[in-house]
Amino acid sequence: MKKVARVVRNVPQHWVGDGFPVRSLFSYAEGEAYAPFLLLDYAGPAEFAPAAGKRGVDVHPHKGFETVTILYQGGLAHRDSSGGSGTLGPGDVQWMTAGAGVVHEEFHSDEFTREGGTLEMVQLWVNLPAKHKSAPPRYQDLRAGQFPQVDLPNDAGTVRVIAGEFDGARGPAETFTPLNVWDVQLNAGGAAELPAPAGHTAALVVQRGEPSANGTALRTGELVRFEREGEGVTLAADGPARGLFLTGEPLGEPVVGQGPFVMNTREEIRQAIRDFQTGKMGALD
């Protein structure tokens, strides 16, 4: 069993653009602790009144990693310089490989802006190994109906497989390195052991309820990171609970980041900035 390494609590909320009130539960500023994951922003749940104008984040660049946007409530619209675009509804996932460089925009969808409502989402950044940091940009538009959902034993709850594999069910997201991204729902009184390979980073974001992880009590909005040694994580909950569970194989490579660029050396960061400034990452009309 993996031991608890850290519990992240009481993270203040800040705004990204004018559409995303987020709590940054970890970032690449913490070094290799969460590798291969670089950042996790949990947005909401937040209420938005109906509006006439766009809300979100205007055009900005990324290079050297992937952004994974998981929408639970609300509506989002994405457009990027590689030609990728999509409108997300509850349960949908957008997996964008920035690779060699891309510029994109993220706004509330037209319908959500017009009608208002509750927004809840996660944006996860996944690092790319050095040999893939110049991969062509790619956009995976994954719909709620594509994800297999596995019932846990003893009516403990369910696991929705976004990436990786759980109990023989494989998620549709294509990844460059071994990792798992699962939505876990626990019923009241439910308990389950989730596989987490030895050597993998493993973390859980609590989105609803007050579950325990390997005996450590947790609350909504908290994140727990586990030691890489050992295998498996046991979750239990007296009441209904929901969380996002991640595991991934660390890359074992230098992480040098500056804002929306994450590379392996400072010179590569300088080159990324030059590429963006000279238009080599493309543009949006």
Coordinates of C-alpha atoms in Angstrom, one line a residue:
M1 CA 0.0 0.0 0.0
K2 CA 1.2 3.5 -0.9
K3 CA 1.8 5.8 2.1
V4 CA 0.4 9.3 2.2
A5 CA 3.1 11.8 1.4
R6 CA 1.2 15.1 1.6
V7 CA -2.3 16.5 1.9
V8 CA -2.8 19.9 0.2
R9 CA -5.4 22.0 2.1
N10 CA -6.8 25.5 2.3
V11 CA -5.6 26.6 -1.2
P12 CA -6.9 30.1 -2.0
Q13 CA -8.9 30.7 -5.1
H14 CA -7.7 33.0 -7.9
W15 CA -9.1 33.9 -11.4
V16 CA -7.7 32.7 -14.7
G17 CA -9.1 35.2 -17.2
D18 CA -12.6 36.3 -16.3
G19 CA -14.2 32.8 -16.6
F20 CA -12.3 30.4 -14.4
P21 CA -12.1 30.8 -10.6
V22 CA -9.5 28.1 -9.8
R23 CA -7.5 26.5 -7.0
S24 CA -4.1 25.5 -8.2
L25 CA -3.5 22.3 -6.1
F26 CA 0.0 21.7 -7.5
S27 CA 2.3 23.1 -10.2
Y28 CA 5.6 22.4 -11.8
A29 CA 7.2 24.9 -9.4
E30 CA 7.3 22.0 -6.9
G31 CA 9.8 20.1 -9.1
E32 CA 9.4 16.4 -9.7
A33 CA 7.0 15.7 -6.9
Y34 CA 4.0 15.2 -9.1
A35 CA 5.8 14.0 -12.3
P36 CA 4.7 13.4 -15.0
F37 CA 1.9 15.8 -14.1
L38 CA 2.8 19.5 -14.1
L39 CA -0.2 21.4 -12.8
L40 CA -3.8 20.8 -11.6
D41 CA -6.3 23.6 -11.5
Y42 CA -9.7 22.8 -9.9
A43 CA -12.3 25.3 -11.0
G44 CA -15.6 25.8 -9.1
P45 CA -18.2 24.8 -8.5
A46 CA -19.0 28.4 -9.3
E47 CA -22.2 30.1 -10.3
F48 CA -22.3 32.4 -13.3
A49 CA -25.2 34.7 -14.1
P50 CA -26.4 35.0 -17.8
A51 CA -24.3 37.3 -19.8
A52 CA -24.0 38.8 -23.3
G53 CA -20.2 39.0 -23.7
K54 CA -17.5 36.3 -23.8
R55 CA -16.0 35.0 -20.5
G56 CA -12.8 33.0 -20.4
V57 CA -9.2 33.3 -21.5
D58 CA -8.2 34.9 -24.8
V59 CA -5.4 33.7 -27.1
H60 CA -2.3 32.3 -25.3
P61 CA 0.5 29.8 -26.2
H62 CA 1.6 26.4 -24.9
K63 CA 4.6 24.3 -25.7
G64 CA 6.2 21.1 -24.5
F65 CA 3.3 19.4 -22.7
E66 CA -0.5 18.5 -22.9
T67 CA -3.5 20.2 -21.4
V68 CA -6.4 18.0 -20.3
T69 CA -9.7 19.7 -19.5
I70 CA -12.4 17.6 -17.8
L71 CA -15.8 19.3 -17.6
Y72 CA -18.2 18.3 -14.9
Q73 CA -20.8 21.1 -15.1
G74 CA -21.3 24.0 -17.5
G75 CA -20.1 24.5 -21.1
L76 CA -16.8 25.4 -22.7
A77 CA -15.6 26.3 -26.2
H78 CA -12.0 25.7 -27.4
R79 CA -10.2 26.8 -30.6
D80 CA -6.5 26.4 -31.4
S81 CA -4.0 27.2 -34.1
S82 CA -3.6 23.5 -35.2
G83 CA -7.2 23.5 -36.3
G84 CA -8.6 21.8 -33.2
S85 CA -11.9 23.0 -31.9
G86 CA -14.8 21.8 -29.8
T87 CA -17.6 22.7 -27.5
L88 CA -17.6 20.7 -24.3
G89 CA -20.6 19.7 -22.2
P90 CA -20.8 17.9 -18.8
G91 CA -18.7 14.7 -18.9
D92 CA -16.7 15.7 -22.0
V93 CA -12.9 15.9 -22.0
Q94 CA -10.5 17.9 -24.2
W95 CA -7.0 16.5 -24.5
M96 CA -4.7 18.9 -26.3
T97 CA -1.1 18.1 -27.1
A98 CA 0.7 21.4 -27.4
G99 CA 4.0 19.6 -28.5
A100 CA 6.0 21.9 -30.7
G101 CA 3.8 24.8 -29.9
V102 CA 0.2 26.0 -30.3
V103 CA -1.9 29.0 -29.4
H104 CA -5.5 28.6 -28.3
E105 CA -8.4 30.3 -26.6
E106 CA -10.8 28.9 -24.0
F107 CA -14.2 30.5 -23.3
H108 CA -17.5 29.6 -21.8
S109 CA -19.7 28.1 -24.5
D110 CA -22.3 30.4 -26.2
E111 CA -25.2 28.5 -24.6
F112 CA -23.6 28.5 -21.1
T113 CA -22.8 32.2 -21.4
R114 CA -26.4 33.0 -22.5
E115 CA -28.1 30.9 -19.9
G116 CA -25.7 30.9 -16.9
G117 CA -25.4 28.2 -14.4
T118 CA -22.8 26.2 -12.5
L119 CA -19.2 25.7 -13.8
E120 CA -17.1 22.9 -12.5
M121 CA -14.0 21.6 -14.2
V122 CA -10.4 20.4 -13.9
Q123 CA -7.5 21.4 -16.0
L124 CA -4.5 19.1 -15.8
W125 CA -1.1 19.6 -17.5
V126 CA 0.8 16.4 -18.4
N127 CA 4.5 16.6 -19.3
L128 CA 5.9 15.2 -22.5
P129 CA 9.2 13.4 -22.6
A130 CA 12.0 15.2 -24.3
K131 CA 11.8 13.2 -27.4
H132 CA 8.1 14.2 -27.9
K133 CA 8.3 17.9 -26.9
S134 CA 8.4 18.8 -30.6
A135 CA 5.6 16.5 -31.6
P136 CA 3.0 18.0 -33.9
P137 CA 0.1 19.6 -32.0
R138 CA -2.9 17.2 -31.6
Y139 CA -6.5 17.7 -30.3
Q140 CA -8.5 14.8 -28.8
D141 CA -12.2 15.7 -28.5
L142 CA -13.6 13.1 -26.2
R143 CA -17.3 12.8 -25.4
A144 CA -19.0 11.6 -22.2
G145 CA -20.4 8.5 -24.0
Q146 CA -16.9 7.3 -25.0
F147 CA -15.7 6.6 -21.4
P148 CA -16.2 3.1 -19.9
Q149 CA -17.6 3.1 -16.5
V150 CA -16.8 0.1 -14.2
D151 CA -18.8 -0.9 -11.2
L152 CA -16.8 -1.4 -8.0
P153 CA -17.3 -4.6 -6.0
N154 CA -20.0 -4.7 -3.2
D155 CA -21.9 -1.7 -4.7
A156 CA -19.1 0.6 -3.5
G157 CA -19.4 3.0 -6.4
T158 CA -18.0 3.4 -10.0
V159 CA -14.8 4.3 -11.8
R160 CA -15.0 6.2 -15.1
V161 CA -11.9 5.6 -17.1
I162 CA -10.6 8.6 -19.0
A163 CA -7.1 7.4 -19.7
G164 CA -5.2 4.2 -18.8
E165 CA -6.9 1.0 -17.7
F166 CA -9.1 -0.1 -14.8
D167 CA -10.3 -3.7 -14.3
G168 CA -9.9 -4.5 -18.0
A169 CA -11.6 -1.3 -19.2
R170 CA -9.4 1.1 -21.2
G171 CA -10.0 4.8 -21.5
P172 CA -10.1 6.4 -25.0
A173 CA -7.5 9.1 -24.4
E174 CA -4.2 8.4 -26.2
T175 CA -1.1 9.2 -24.0
F176 CA 2.6 9.4 -24.7
T177 CA 3.6 7.7 -21.4
P178 CA 2.0 5.3 -18.9
L179 CA -0.6 7.1 -16.8
N180 CA -4.2 6.7 -15.5
V181 CA -6.9 9.3 -15.1
W182 CA -10.1 8.1 -13.4
D183 CA -13.2 9.7 -12.1
V184 CA -14.1 7.8 -8.9
Q185 CA -17.6 7.8 -7.3
L186 CA -18.1 6.2 -3.9
N187 CA -21.5 5.4 -2.6
A188 CA -22.4 6.0 1.1
G189 CA -20.5 3.3 3.1
G190 CA -18.5 2.3 0.1
A191 CA -14.8 1.2 0.2
A192 CA -12.6 0.1 -2.6
E193 CA -8.9 -0.5 -3.4
L194 CA -7.6 1.2 -6.5
P195 CA -4.5 -0.2 -8.2
A196 CA -1.6 2.2 -8.3
P197 CA 1.7 0.8 -9.7
A198 CA 4.9 0.8 -7.6
G199 CA 7.0 3.7 -8.8
H200 CA 4.1 5.7 -10.1
T201 CA 3.2 9.1 -8.8
A202 CA -0.4 8.9 -7.4
A203 CA -2.8 11.6 -6.3
L204 CA -6.4 12.1 -5.5
V205 CA -8.5 15.4 -5.8
V206 CA -11.6 15.3 -3.6
Q207 CA -14.5 17.0 -5.4
R208 CA -17.4 15.9 -3.2
G209 CA -17.8 14.4 0.3
E210 CA -15.3 13.5 3.0
P211 CA -13.6 10.2 2.1
S212 CA -10.5 8.7 3.6
A213 CA -7.5 7.6 1.6
N214 CA -5.3 4.9 3.2
G215 CA -6.8 5.9 6.5
T216 CA -6.2 9.7 6.1
A217 CA -9.4 11.8 6.4
L218 CA -10.0 14.2 3.6
R219 CA -12.4 17.0 2.8
T220 CA -13.9 18.5 -0.4
G221 CA -11.3 20.6 -2.3
E222 CA -8.3 18.8 -0.9
L223 CA -5.6 16.8 -2.7
V224 CA -3.6 13.9 -1.4
R225 CA -0.3 12.8 -2.9
F226 CA 1.1 9.3 -2.1
E227 CA 4.6 8.0 -1.9
R228 CA 5.8 6.2 -5.1
E229 CA 6.8 3.1 -3.2
G230 CA 4.2 0.5 -2.6
E231 CA 1.1 -0.4 -4.6
G232 CA -2.5 0.5 -4.3
V233 CA -4.7 3.0 -2.5
T234 CA -7.7 2.2 -0.4
L235 CA -10.6 4.7 -0.4
A236 CA -13.6 4.7 1.9
A237 CA -16.5 7.1 2.6
D238 CA -19.4 7.2 5.1
G239 CA -21.4 9.4 2.7
P240 CA -21.3 9.8 -1.1
A241 CA -18.0 11.1 -2.4
R242 CA -16.4 11.8 -5.7
G243 CA -12.8 12.4 -6.7
L244 CA -10.3 12.5 -9.6
F245 CA -7.6 9.8 -9.2
L246 CA -4.3 10.1 -11.1
T247 CA -1.3 7.8 -11.5
G248 CA 1.7 8.3 -13.8
E249 CA 5.2 7.1 -14.5
P250 CA 7.7 9.8 -13.7
L251 CA 9.9 10.9 -16.7
G252 CA 13.1 11.3 -14.8
E253 CA 14.0 14.4 -16.9
P254 CA 14.8 18.0 -16.0
V255 CA 11.7 20.3 -15.8
V256 CA 12.4 23.9 -16.8
G257 CA 9.2 26.0 -17.1
Q258 CA 8.2 29.6 -17.6
G259 CA 4.5 30.3 -17.7
P260 CA 2.9 28.4 -20.5
F261 CA 6.2 26.7 -21.7
V262 CA 7.7 23.6 -20.1
M263 CA 10.9 22.3 -21.5
N264 CA 14.1 20.6 -20.3
T265 CA 16.6 23.5 -20.5
R266 CA 16.6 27.3 -20.2
E267 CA 17.8 27.6 -23.8
E268 CA 14.7 25.6 -24.9
I269 CA 12.5 28.1 -23.0
R270 CA 14.2 31.0 -24.7
Q271 CA 13.6 29.3 -28.1
A272 CA 9.9 28.7 -27.2
I273 CA 9.5 32.4 -26.5
R274 CA 11.1 33.3 -29.8
D275 CA 8.9 30.8 -31.6
F276 CA 5.8 32.4 -30.2
Q277 CA 6.9 35.9 -30.8
T278 CA 7.8 35.2 -34.4
G279 CA 4.5 33.4 -35.1
K280 CA 5.9 29.9 -35.5
M281 CA 3.2 28.5 -33.2
G282 CA 0.5 29.7 -35.6
A283 CA -2.3 32.2 -35.0
L284 CA -6.1 32.3 -34.7
D285 CA -8.2 34.3 -37.2

